[in-house]
């Protein structure tokens, strides 16, 4: 049974978005520091349309998992979740998001496909059973706090809406004026070195952010132990906390171990930015006995498999 009146109703779901136009790649747009605020604005406004309130559903994280843009949603009231499901089921959310993206990105059309998941359940298959959908979403408690980047985007949007409302001589509640800070642009494999060094097998190594080469080697060589490494990394990375790792295993089961491991480290890099360092990955590998892979990443020997 779902919670009664004494307990707040909180649930979580993942909204998968993909453009059906080959030349329009949503993750690439979101990864662009220039386009990201526009994509976020369209998402926020469409979700507000679906629940009838700017605060009806909260975005906790936006994952770029090509070709999908995956939005983790948090619902704090059953009635808001019910309105969202109705909007999703009737296609109103899809139409609203297409329209908002079209306006925000100044494009002629933005055709979209959507999919909704809660845990292992594909809600698209059971949309007619609204109560069952609600139960699935309620079972999935949010596994993270809202990302700092999402908070900054929220503040930018609030500031923009406030300025528009002032120009139009209207009042907007709960939207204080906030200066827009520059949005972080996490570097994927930049060689900007965080301070410090670390010791591995008695040798000292300079710490650095993970590179695309590190990413590919890890995915190729970690094999079945990718989940164990993920559980070591999750201790200091909220983006990997349960049930994210299990969800990755299910989501990329058909693609195999390489893709599962690749997506795991991608989540780590996207979430941690410059803090996604080689020292943290090496420590996780050591913890799980993957010494050969650690040596490979540090260039201590050439091609030796690690299983």
PDB file of C-alpha atoms in Angstrom:
ATOM      1  CA  UNK A   1       0.000   0.000   0.000  1.00  0.00           C
ATOM      2  CA  UNK A   2       1.106   3.550  -0.648  1.00  0.00           C
ATOM      3  CA  UNK A   3       1.746   5.911   2.213  1.00  0.00           C
ATOM      4  CA  UNK A   4      -1.163   7.393   4.101  1.00  0.00           C
ATOM      5  CA  UNK A   5      -1.712  10.992   5.091  1.00  0.00           C
ATOM      6  CA  UNK A   6       0.839  10.823   7.928  1.00  0.00           C
ATOM      7  CA  UNK A   7       3.771  10.183   5.541  1.00  0.00           C
ATOM      8  CA  UNK A   8       4.730  12.475   2.639  1.00  0.00           C
ATOM      9  CA  UNK A   9       4.196  10.833  -0.756  1.00  0.00           C
ATOM     10  CA  UNK A  10       7.528  10.818  -2.579  1.00  0.00           C
ATOM     11  CA  UNK A  11       8.470   8.872  -5.685  1.00  0.00           C
ATOM     12  CA  UNK A  12      10.899   8.888  -8.579  1.00  0.00           C
ATOM     13  CA  UNK A  13      10.948   8.030 -12.283  1.00  0.00           C
ATOM     14  CA  UNK A  14      13.213   8.385 -15.313  1.00  0.00           C
ATOM     15  CA  UNK A  15      12.022  10.132 -18.471  1.00  0.00           C
ATOM     16  CA  UNK A  16      13.934   9.026 -21.589  1.00  0.00           C
ATOM     17  CA  UNK A  17      13.916  11.505 -24.478  1.00  0.00           C
ATOM     18  CA  UNK A  18      15.190  10.977 -28.011  1.00  0.00           C
ATOM     19  CA  UNK A  19      14.796  13.041 -31.149  1.00  0.00           C
ATOM     20  CA  UNK A  20      13.572  11.140 -34.196  1.00  0.00           C
ATOM     21  CA  UNK A  21      15.454  13.604 -36.404  1.00  0.00           C
ATOM     22  CA  UNK A  22      18.982  12.313 -37.097  1.00  0.00           C
ATOM     23  CA  UNK A  23      20.447  15.810 -37.290  1.00  0.00           C
ATOM     24  CA  UNK A  24      19.037  16.788 -33.883  1.00  0.00           C
ATOM     25  CA  UNK A  25      20.822  15.055 -31.002  1.00  0.00           C
ATOM     26  CA  UNK A  26      19.405  16.109 -27.637  1.00  0.00           C
ATOM     27  CA  UNK A  27      22.402  14.984 -25.506  1.00  0.00           C
ATOM     28  CA  UNK A  28      24.746  17.014 -27.723  1.00  0.00           C
ATOM     29  CA  UNK A  29      22.534  20.082 -27.333  1.00  0.00           C
ATOM     30  CA  UNK A  30      22.469  19.639 -23.555  1.00  0.00           C
ATOM     31  CA  UNK A  31      26.236  19.178 -23.429  1.00  0.00           C
ATOM     32  CA  UNK A  32      26.656  22.534 -25.197  1.00  0.00           C
ATOM     33  CA  UNK A  33      27.113  25.319 -22.631  1.00  0.00           C
ATOM     34  CA  UNK A  34      25.254  27.672 -25.000  1.00  0.00           C
ATOM     35  CA  UNK A  35      22.254  25.411 -25.666  1.00  0.00           C
ATOM     36  CA  UNK A  36      21.956  23.803 -22.230  1.00  0.00           C
ATOM     37  CA  UNK A  37      19.901  26.631 -20.621  1.00  0.00           C
ATOM     38  CA  UNK A  38      17.473  26.566 -23.573  1.00  0.00           C
ATOM     39  CA  UNK A  39      16.971  22.798 -23.353  1.00  0.00           C
ATOM     40  CA  UNK A  40      16.557  23.016 -19.577  1.00  0.00           C
ATOM     41  CA  UNK A  41      14.018  25.822 -19.915  1.00  0.00           C
ATOM     42  CA  UNK A  42      11.947  23.753 -22.346  1.00  0.00           C
ATOM     43  CA  UNK A  43      12.050  20.745 -19.993  1.00  0.00           C
ATOM     44  CA  UNK A  44      11.060  22.818 -16.975  1.00  0.00           C
ATOM     45  CA  UNK A  45       8.170  24.562 -18.725  1.00  0.00           C
ATOM     46  CA  UNK A  46       6.821  21.338 -20.256  1.00  0.00           C
ATOM     47  CA  UNK A  47       6.894  19.590 -16.869  1.00  0.00           C
ATOM     48  CA  UNK A  48       5.136  22.600 -15.347  1.00  0.00           C
ATOM     49  CA  UNK A  49       2.468  22.316 -18.053  1.00  0.00           C
ATOM     50  CA  UNK A  50       1.997  18.637 -17.217  1.00  0.00           C
ATOM     51  CA  UNK A  51       1.287  19.222 -13.514  1.00  0.00           C
ATOM     52  CA  UNK A  52      -0.151  22.736 -13.602  1.00  0.00           C
ATOM     53  CA  UNK A  53       2.619  24.066 -11.353  1.00  0.00           C
ATOM     54  CA  UNK A  54       6.279  25.092 -11.638  1.00  0.00           C
ATOM     55  CA  UNK A  55       6.887  23.002  -8.502  1.00  0.00           C
ATOM     56  CA  UNK A  56       4.750  19.980  -9.423  1.00  0.00           C
ATOM     57  CA  UNK A  57       7.723  17.816 -10.321  1.00  0.00           C
ATOM     58  CA  UNK A  58      11.411  18.286  -9.555  1.00  0.00           C
ATOM     59  CA  UNK A  59      14.302  17.478 -11.893  1.00  0.00           C
ATOM     60  CA  UNK A  60      17.161  15.930  -9.910  1.00  0.00           C
ATOM     61  CA  UNK A  61      19.599  15.127 -12.718  1.00  0.00           C
ATOM     62  CA  UNK A  62      19.823  15.206 -16.498  1.00  0.00           C
ATOM     63  CA  UNK A  63      21.952  12.379 -17.922  1.00  0.00           C
ATOM     64  CA  UNK A  64      23.413  12.527 -21.424  1.00  0.00           C
ATOM     65  CA  UNK A  65      23.380   8.926 -22.647  1.00  0.00           C
ATOM     66  CA  UNK A  66      23.542   9.112 -26.441  1.00  0.00           C
ATOM     67  CA  UNK A  67      21.129   9.088 -28.176  1.00  0.00           C
ATOM     68  CA  UNK A  68      18.943   9.630 -25.093  1.00  0.00           C
ATOM     69  CA  UNK A  69      18.568  12.545 -22.740  1.00  0.00           C
ATOM     70  CA  UNK A  70      17.483  10.972 -19.433  1.00  0.00           C
ATOM     71  CA  UNK A  71      15.766  13.125 -16.815  1.00  0.00           C
ATOM     72  CA  UNK A  72      15.451  11.857 -13.250  1.00  0.00           C
ATOM     73  CA  UNK A  73      12.177  13.142 -11.812  1.00  0.00           C
ATOM     74  CA  UNK A  74      11.043  13.473  -8.205  1.00  0.00           C
ATOM     75  CA  UNK A  75       7.384  13.743  -7.232  1.00  0.00           C
ATOM     76  CA  UNK A  76       6.402  14.989  -3.782  1.00  0.00           C
ATOM     77  CA  UNK A  77       2.617  14.688  -4.005  1.00  0.00           C
ATOM     78  CA  UNK A  78       0.508  11.880  -5.416  1.00  0.00           C
ATOM     79  CA  UNK A  79      -1.880  14.317  -7.117  1.00  0.00           C
ATOM     80  CA  UNK A  80       1.023  15.963  -8.979  1.00  0.00           C
ATOM     81  CA  UNK A  81       2.266  12.565 -10.111  1.00  0.00           C
ATOM     82  CA  UNK A  82      -1.236  11.610 -11.207  1.00  0.00           C
ATOM     83  CA  UNK A  83      -1.557  14.789 -13.305  1.00  0.00           C
ATOM     84  CA  UNK A  84       1.882  14.139 -14.831  1.00  0.00           C
ATOM     85  CA  UNK A  85       0.902  10.569 -15.774  1.00  0.00           C
ATOM     86  CA  UNK A  86      -2.328  11.756 -17.363  1.00  0.00           C
ATOM     87  CA  UNK A  87      -0.448  14.379 -19.391  1.00  0.00           C
ATOM     88  CA  UNK A  88       2.166  11.805 -20.431  1.00  0.00           C
ATOM     89  CA  UNK A  89      -0.456   9.180 -21.333  1.00  0.00           C
ATOM     90  CA  UNK A  90      -2.513  11.582 -23.445  1.00  0.00           C
ATOM     91  CA  UNK A  91       0.535  12.894 -25.336  1.00  0.00           C
ATOM     92  CA  UNK A  92       0.132  16.403 -23.921  1.00  0.00           C
ATOM     93  CA  UNK A  93       3.575  16.353 -22.292  1.00  0.00           C
ATOM     94  CA  UNK A  94       5.215  15.265 -25.535  1.00  0.00           C
ATOM     95  CA  UNK A  95       3.447  17.996 -27.521  1.00  0.00           C
ATOM     96  CA  UNK A  96       4.264  20.622 -24.886  1.00  0.00           C
ATOM     97  CA  UNK A  97       7.954  19.686 -24.804  1.00  0.00           C
ATOM     98  CA  UNK A  98       8.180  19.688 -28.593  1.00  0.00           C
ATOM     99  CA  UNK A  99       6.656  23.182 -28.676  1.00  0.00           C
ATOM    100  CA  UNK A 100       8.891  24.559 -25.909  1.00  0.00           C
ATOM    101  CA  UNK A 101      12.033  23.094 -27.510  1.00  0.00           C
ATOM    102  CA  UNK A 102      10.998  24.553 -30.856  1.00  0.00           C
ATOM    103  CA  UNK A 103      10.686  28.024 -29.309  1.00  0.00           C
ATOM    104  CA  UNK A 104      13.750  27.803 -27.014  1.00  0.00           C
ATOM    105  CA  UNK A 105      16.053  26.456 -29.717  1.00  0.00           C
ATOM    106  CA  UNK A 106      14.523  28.558 -32.527  1.00  0.00           C
ATOM    107  CA  UNK A 107      13.920  25.485 -34.679  1.00  0.00           C
ATOM    108  CA  UNK A 108      11.111  24.688 -37.091  1.00  0.00           C
ATOM    109  CA  UNK A 109      10.280  21.339 -35.424  1.00  0.00           C
ATOM    110  CA  UNK A 110      11.665  19.037 -32.739  1.00  0.00           C
ATOM    111  CA  UNK A 111      10.169  15.539 -33.193  1.00  0.00           C
ATOM    112  CA  UNK A 112      10.491  13.439 -30.046  1.00  0.00           C
ATOM    113  CA  UNK A 113      10.103   9.912 -28.730  1.00  0.00           C
ATOM    114  CA  UNK A 114       9.529   9.406 -25.000  1.00  0.00           C
ATOM    115  CA  UNK A 115       9.804   6.515 -22.591  1.00  0.00           C
ATOM    116  CA  UNK A 116       9.047   6.436 -18.866  1.00  0.00           C
ATOM    117  CA  UNK A 117      10.665   4.035 -16.392  1.00  0.00           C
ATOM    118  CA  UNK A 118      10.494   3.505 -12.644  1.00  0.00           C
ATOM    119  CA  UNK A 119      13.095   1.016 -11.440  1.00  0.00           C
ATOM    120  CA  UNK A 120      12.844  -2.051 -13.692  1.00  0.00           C
ATOM    121  CA  UNK A 121       9.302  -1.228 -14.795  1.00  0.00           C
ATOM    122  CA  UNK A 122       8.616   0.232 -18.251  1.00  0.00           C
ATOM    123  CA  UNK A 123       5.609   2.375 -17.388  1.00  0.00           C
ATOM    124  CA  UNK A 124       4.651   2.823 -21.054  1.00  0.00           C
ATOM    125  CA  UNK A 125       3.410  -0.786 -20.968  1.00  0.00           C
ATOM    126  CA  UNK A 126       1.026  -0.161 -18.055  1.00  0.00           C
ATOM    127  CA  UNK A 127      -0.058   3.459 -18.567  1.00  0.00           C
ATOM    128  CA  UNK A 128      -3.750   2.509 -18.562  1.00  0.00           C
ATOM    129  CA  UNK A 129      -3.342   1.216 -15.003  1.00  0.00           C
ATOM    130  CA  UNK A 130      -2.645   4.556 -13.358  1.00  0.00           C
ATOM    131  CA  UNK A 131      -2.677   3.208  -9.793  1.00  0.00           C
ATOM    132  CA  UNK A 132      -0.046   0.606 -10.671  1.00  0.00           C
ATOM    133  CA  UNK A 133       2.109   3.325 -12.269  1.00  0.00           C
ATOM    134  CA  UNK A 134       1.780   5.391  -9.096  1.00  0.00           C
ATOM    135  CA  UNK A 135       2.827   2.404  -6.979  1.00  0.00           C
ATOM    136  CA  UNK A 136       5.903   1.783  -9.152  1.00  0.00           C
ATOM    137  CA  UNK A 137       6.934   5.443  -8.910  1.00  0.00           C
ATOM    138  CA  UNK A 138       6.271   5.522  -5.159  1.00  0.00           C
ATOM    139  CA  UNK A 139       8.470   2.423  -4.629  1.00  0.00           C
ATOM    140  CA  UNK A 140      11.400   4.182  -6.313  1.00  0.00           C
ATOM    141  CA  UNK A 141      12.626   6.670  -3.730  1.00  0.00           C
ATOM    142  CA  UNK A 142      14.950   9.357  -5.169  1.00  0.00           C
ATOM    143  CA  UNK A 143      18.558   8.172  -4.914  1.00  0.00           C
ATOM    144  CA  UNK A 144      20.130  11.621  -5.003  1.00  0.00           C
ATOM    145  CA  UNK A 145      19.758  15.234  -4.047  1.00  0.00           C
ATOM    146  CA  UNK A 146      19.295  17.726  -6.833  1.00  0.00           C
ATOM    147  CA  UNK A 147      22.545  18.336  -8.739  1.00  0.00           C
ATOM    148  CA  UNK A 148      24.225  21.692  -8.233  1.00  0.00           C
ATOM    149  CA  UNK A 149      24.094  22.244 -11.969  1.00  0.00           C
ATOM    150  CA  UNK A 150      20.302  21.756 -11.961  1.00  0.00           C
ATOM    151  CA  UNK A 151      20.005  24.257  -9.085  1.00  0.00           C
ATOM    152  CA  UNK A 152      21.988  26.842 -11.071  1.00  0.00           C
ATOM    153  CA  UNK A 153      19.846  26.268 -14.154  1.00  0.00           C
ATOM    154  CA  UNK A 154      16.709  26.625 -12.005  1.00  0.00           C
ATOM    155  CA  UNK A 155      17.983  29.944 -10.663  1.00  0.00           C
ATOM    156  CA  UNK A 156      18.752  31.207 -14.167  1.00  0.00           C
ATOM    157  CA  UNK A 157      15.257  30.281 -15.313  1.00  0.00           C
ATOM    158  CA  UNK A 158      13.641  31.938 -12.280  1.00  0.00           C
ATOM    159  CA  UNK A 159      15.602  35.115 -12.947  1.00  0.00           C
ATOM    160  CA  UNK A 160      14.625  35.087 -16.619  1.00  0.00           C
ATOM    161  CA  UNK A 161      10.923  34.551 -15.833  1.00  0.00           C
ATOM    162  CA  UNK A 162      11.009  37.304 -13.229  1.00  0.00           C
ATOM    163  CA  UNK A 163      12.524  39.788 -15.669  1.00  0.00           C
ATOM    164  CA  UNK A 164       9.914  38.854 -18.270  1.00  0.00           C
ATOM    165  CA  UNK A 165       7.125  39.287 -15.726  1.00  0.00           C
ATOM    166  CA  UNK A 166       8.433  42.736 -14.752  1.00  0.00           C
ATOM    167  CA  UNK A 167       8.506  43.763 -18.413  1.00  0.00           C
ATOM    168  CA  UNK A 168       4.946  42.478 -18.815  1.00  0.00           C
ATOM    169  CA  UNK A 169       3.810  44.107 -15.524  1.00  0.00           C
ATOM    170  CA  UNK A 170       2.748  40.767 -14.027  1.00  0.00           C
ATOM    171  CA  UNK A 171       3.656  39.104 -10.749  1.00  0.00           C
ATOM    172  CA  UNK A 172       5.372  35.749 -10.381  1.00  0.00           C
ATOM    173  CA  UNK A 173       5.251  34.066  -6.978  1.00  0.00           C
ATOM    174  CA  UNK A 174       8.166  32.169  -5.439  1.00  0.00           C
ATOM    175  CA  UNK A 175      10.616  33.323  -8.077  1.00  0.00           C
ATOM    176  CA  UNK A 176      13.148  35.688  -6.462  1.00  0.00           C
ATOM    177  CA  UNK A 177      15.622  37.593  -8.591  1.00  0.00           C
ATOM    178  CA  UNK A 178      18.866  35.672  -8.834  1.00  0.00           C
ATOM    179  CA  UNK A 179      21.985  36.497 -10.800  1.00  0.00           C
ATOM    180  CA  UNK A 180      22.834  33.769 -13.295  1.00  0.00           C
ATOM    181  CA  UNK A 181      26.230  32.258 -12.485  1.00  0.00           C
ATOM    182  CA  UNK A 182      28.260  30.872 -15.363  1.00  0.00           C
ATOM    183  CA  UNK A 183      27.202  27.269 -15.884  1.00  0.00           C
ATOM    184  CA  UNK A 184      29.800  24.605 -15.228  1.00  0.00           C
ATOM    185  CA  UNK A 185      31.062  22.860 -18.315  1.00  0.00           C
ATOM    186  CA  UNK A 186      32.490  19.572 -17.001  1.00  0.00           C
ATOM    187  CA  UNK A 187      35.498  18.636 -19.016  1.00  0.00           C
ATOM    188  CA  UNK A 188      35.525  15.111 -20.368  1.00  0.00           C
ATOM    189  CA  UNK A 189      39.116  14.010 -20.192  1.00  0.00           C
ATOM    190  CA  UNK A 190      40.700  17.411 -19.854  1.00  0.00           C
ATOM    191  CA  UNK A 191      44.253  17.216 -18.633  1.00  0.00           C
ATOM    192  CA  UNK A 192      43.774  19.999 -16.109  1.00  0.00           C
ATOM    193  CA  UNK A 193      45.455  18.456 -13.103  1.00  0.00           C
ATOM    194  CA  UNK A 194      43.779  18.678  -9.733  1.00  0.00           C
ATOM    195  CA  UNK A 195      46.261  19.339  -6.974  1.00  0.00           C
ATOM    196  CA  UNK A 196      48.273  16.525  -5.518  1.00  0.00           C
ATOM    197  CA  UNK A 197      49.793  13.178  -6.235  1.00  0.00           C
ATOM    198  CA  UNK A 198      48.997   9.642  -5.143  1.00  0.00           C
ATOM    199  CA  UNK A 199      50.960   6.493  -4.421  1.00  0.00           C
ATOM    200  CA  UNK A 200      50.407   3.203  -6.258  1.00  0.00           C
ATOM    201  CA  UNK A 201      52.647   0.199  -5.577  1.00  0.00           C
ATOM    202  CA  UNK A 202      55.277   2.413  -3.990  1.00  0.00           C
ATOM    203  CA  UNK A 203      55.449   4.821  -6.922  1.00  0.00           C
ATOM    204  CA  UNK A 204      54.213   8.410  -6.951  1.00  0.00           C
ATOM    205  CA  UNK A 205      51.896   9.545  -9.747  1.00  0.00           C
ATOM    206  CA  UNK A 206      50.474  12.973 -10.587  1.00  0.00           C
ATOM    207  CA  UNK A 207      46.727  13.116 -10.131  1.00  0.00           C
ATOM    208  CA  UNK A 208      44.695  14.198 -13.171  1.00  0.00           C
ATOM    209  CA  UNK A 209      41.185  14.092 -14.532  1.00  0.00           C
ATOM    210  CA  UNK A 210      40.199  10.979 -16.453  1.00  0.00           C
ATOM    211  CA  UNK A 211      40.775  11.045 -20.218  1.00  0.00           C
ATOM    212  CA  UNK A 212      38.773   9.442 -23.054  1.00  0.00           C
ATOM    213  CA  UNK A 213      41.591   6.898 -23.338  1.00  0.00           C
ATOM    214  CA  UNK A 214      41.200   5.966 -19.643  1.00  0.00           C
ATOM    215  CA  UNK A 215      37.460   5.667 -20.216  1.00  0.00           C
ATOM    216  CA  UNK A 216      37.812   3.260 -23.135  1.00  0.00           C
ATOM    217  CA  UNK A 217      40.510   1.133 -21.495  1.00  0.00           C
ATOM    218  CA  UNK A 218      38.414   0.774 -18.353  1.00  0.00           C
ATOM    219  CA  UNK A 219      35.321  -0.267 -20.324  1.00  0.00           C
ATOM    220  CA  UNK A 220      37.333  -2.751 -22.410  1.00  0.00           C
ATOM    221  CA  UNK A 221      39.256  -4.421 -19.585  1.00  0.00           C
ATOM    222  CA  UNK A 222      37.162  -4.288 -16.402  1.00  0.00           C
ATOM    223  CA  UNK A 223      34.823  -7.059 -17.610  1.00  0.00           C
ATOM    224  CA  UNK A 224      32.344  -8.482 -15.062  1.00  0.00           C
ATOM    225  CA  UNK A 225      33.771  -6.508 -12.152  1.00  0.00           C
ATOM    226  CA  UNK A 226      32.436  -3.152 -13.370  1.00  0.00           C
ATOM    227  CA  UNK A 227      29.609  -3.233 -10.823  1.00  0.00           C
ATOM    228  CA  UNK A 228      32.025  -3.841  -7.939  1.00  0.00           C
ATOM    229  CA  UNK A 229      34.161  -0.900  -9.053  1.00  0.00           C
ATOM    230  CA  UNK A 230      30.991   1.168  -9.303  1.00  0.00           C
ATOM    231  CA  UNK A 231      30.064   0.300  -5.717  1.00  0.00           C
ATOM    232  CA  UNK A 232      33.509   1.438  -4.590  1.00  0.00           C
ATOM    233  CA  UNK A 233      33.140   4.725  -6.489  1.00  0.00           C
ATOM    234  CA  UNK A 234      29.606   5.308  -5.178  1.00  0.00           C
ATOM    235  CA  UNK A 235      30.895   5.846  -1.615  1.00  0.00           C
ATOM    236  CA  UNK A 236      31.963   9.364  -2.660  1.00  0.00           C
ATOM    237  CA  UNK A 237      29.752   9.845  -5.724  1.00  0.00           C
ATOM    238  CA  UNK A 238      26.052  10.337  -5.169  1.00  0.00           C
ATOM    239  CA  UNK A 239      25.323   9.907  -8.896  1.00  0.00           C
ATOM    240  CA  UNK A 240      26.202   6.202  -8.561  1.00  0.00           C
ATOM    241  CA  UNK A 241      24.199   5.443  -5.441  1.00  0.00           C
ATOM    242  CA  UNK A 242      21.674   2.600  -5.498  1.00  0.00           C
ATOM    243  CA  UNK A 243      19.723   1.767  -7.586  1.00  0.00           C
ATOM    244  CA  UNK A 244      21.683   3.503 -10.370  1.00  0.00           C
ATOM    245  CA  UNK A 245      24.233   0.700 -10.879  1.00  0.00           C
ATOM    246  CA  UNK A 246      21.574  -2.021 -11.039  1.00  0.00           C
ATOM    247  CA  UNK A 247      19.555   0.138 -13.437  1.00  0.00           C
ATOM    248  CA  UNK A 248      22.599   0.490 -15.710  1.00  0.00           C
ATOM    249  CA  UNK A 249      23.038  -3.295 -15.708  1.00  0.00           C
ATOM    250  CA  UNK A 250      19.438  -3.767 -16.859  1.00  0.00           C
ATOM    251  CA  UNK A 251      19.332  -0.845 -19.249  1.00  0.00           C
ATOM    252  CA  UNK A 252      22.476  -1.888 -21.152  1.00  0.00           C
ATOM    253  CA  UNK A 253      22.137  -5.658 -20.733  1.00  0.00           C
ATOM    254  CA  UNK A 254      21.750  -6.231 -24.488  1.00  0.00           C
ATOM    255  CA  UNK A 255      24.786  -4.092 -25.325  1.00  0.00           C
ATOM    256  CA  UNK A 256      27.053  -6.162 -23.080  1.00  0.00           C
ATOM    257  CA  UNK A 257      29.785  -5.607 -20.488  1.00  0.00           C
ATOM    258  CA  UNK A 258      31.741  -2.978 -22.431  1.00  0.00           C
ATOM    259  CA  UNK A 259      28.756  -0.638 -22.722  1.00  0.00           C
ATOM    260  CA  UNK A 260      27.683  -1.232 -19.112  1.00  0.00           C
ATOM    261  CA  UNK A 261      31.170  -0.344 -17.857  1.00  0.00           C
ATOM    262  CA  UNK A 262      31.394   2.596 -20.261  1.00  0.00           C
ATOM    263  CA  UNK A 263      28.089   4.034 -19.050  1.00  0.00           C
ATOM    264  CA  UNK A 264      29.109   3.567 -15.409  1.00  0.00           C
ATOM    265  CA  UNK A 265      32.274   5.634 -15.829  1.00  0.00           C
ATOM    266  CA  UNK A 266      30.395   8.138 -17.997  1.00  0.00           C
ATOM    267  CA  UNK A 267      27.981   8.777 -15.082  1.00  0.00           C
ATOM    268  CA  UNK A 268      30.975   9.239 -12.782  1.00  0.00           C
ATOM    269  CA  UNK A 269      32.704  11.696 -15.148  1.00  0.00           C
ATOM    270  CA  UNK A 270      29.544  13.696 -15.886  1.00  0.00           C
ATOM    271  CA  UNK A 271      28.648  13.956 -12.212  1.00  0.00           C
ATOM    272  CA  UNK A 272      32.093  14.709 -10.803  1.00  0.00           C
ATOM    273  CA  UNK A 273      33.579  16.836 -13.601  1.00  0.00           C
ATOM    274  CA  UNK A 274      37.181  17.766 -12.761  1.00  0.00           C
ATOM    275  CA  UNK A 275      36.908  15.715  -9.568  1.00  0.00           C
ATOM    276  CA  UNK A 276      36.627  12.534 -11.646  1.00  0.00           C
ATOM    277  CA  UNK A 277      40.312  11.764 -11.178  1.00  0.00           C
ATOM    278  CA  UNK A 278      42.602   8.878 -11.984  1.00  0.00           C
ATOM    279  CA  UNK A 279      43.465   8.576  -8.271  1.00  0.00           C
ATOM    280  CA  UNK A 280      39.830   7.851  -7.371  1.00  0.00           C
ATOM    281  CA  UNK A 281      39.506   5.249 -10.118  1.00  0.00           C
ATOM    282  CA  UNK A 282      42.809   3.561  -9.210  1.00  0.00           C
ATOM    283  CA  UNK A 283      41.727   3.362  -5.558  1.00  0.00           C
ATOM    284  CA  UNK A 284      38.470   1.677  -6.607  1.00  0.00           C
ATOM    285  CA  UNK A 285      40.369  -0.772  -8.816  1.00  0.00           C
ATOM    286  CA  UNK A 286      42.796  -1.605  -5.995  1.00  0.00           C
ATOM    287  CA  UNK A 287      39.908  -2.186  -3.619  1.00  0.00           C
ATOM    288  CA  UNK A 288      38.576  -4.841  -5.988  1.00  0.00           C
ATOM    289  CA  UNK A 289      41.885  -6.515  -6.804  1.00  0.00           C
ATOM    290  CA  UNK A 290      42.088  -5.148 -10.359  1.00  0.00           C
ATOM    291  CA  UNK A 291      45.801  -4.365 -10.155  1.00  0.00           C
ATOM    292  CA  UNK A 292      46.534  -5.248 -13.766  1.00  0.00           C
ATOM    293  CA  UNK A 293      43.933  -2.780 -15.028  1.00  0.00           C
ATOM    294  CA  UNK A 294      45.273  -0.089 -12.691  1.00  0.00           C
ATOM    295  CA  UNK A 295      48.769  -0.673 -14.099  1.00  0.00           C
ATOM    296  CA  UNK A 296      47.387  -0.464 -17.633  1.00  0.00           C
ATOM    297  CA  UNK A 297      45.748   2.912 -16.930  1.00  0.00           C
ATOM    298  CA  UNK A 298      48.973   4.239 -15.421  1.00  0.00           C
ATOM    299  CA  UNK A 299      51.049   3.051 -18.369  1.00  0.00           C
ATOM    300  CA  UNK A 300      53.084   0.551 -16.332  1.00  0.00           C
ATOM    301  CA  UNK A 301      52.741  -2.161 -18.978  1.00  0.00           C
ATOM    302  CA  UNK A 302      51.212  -2.486 -22.417  1.00  0.00           C
ATOM    303  CA  UNK A 303      48.347  -4.826 -23.283  1.00  0.00           C
ATOM    304  CA  UNK A 304      47.553  -7.300 -20.575  1.00  0.00           C
ATOM    305  CA  UNK A 305      43.944  -8.289 -20.012  1.00  0.00           C
ATOM    306  CA  UNK A 306      42.307  -7.853 -16.652  1.00  0.00           C
ATOM    307  CA  UNK A 307      39.362 -10.045 -15.839  1.00  0.00           C
TER     308      UNK A 307
END
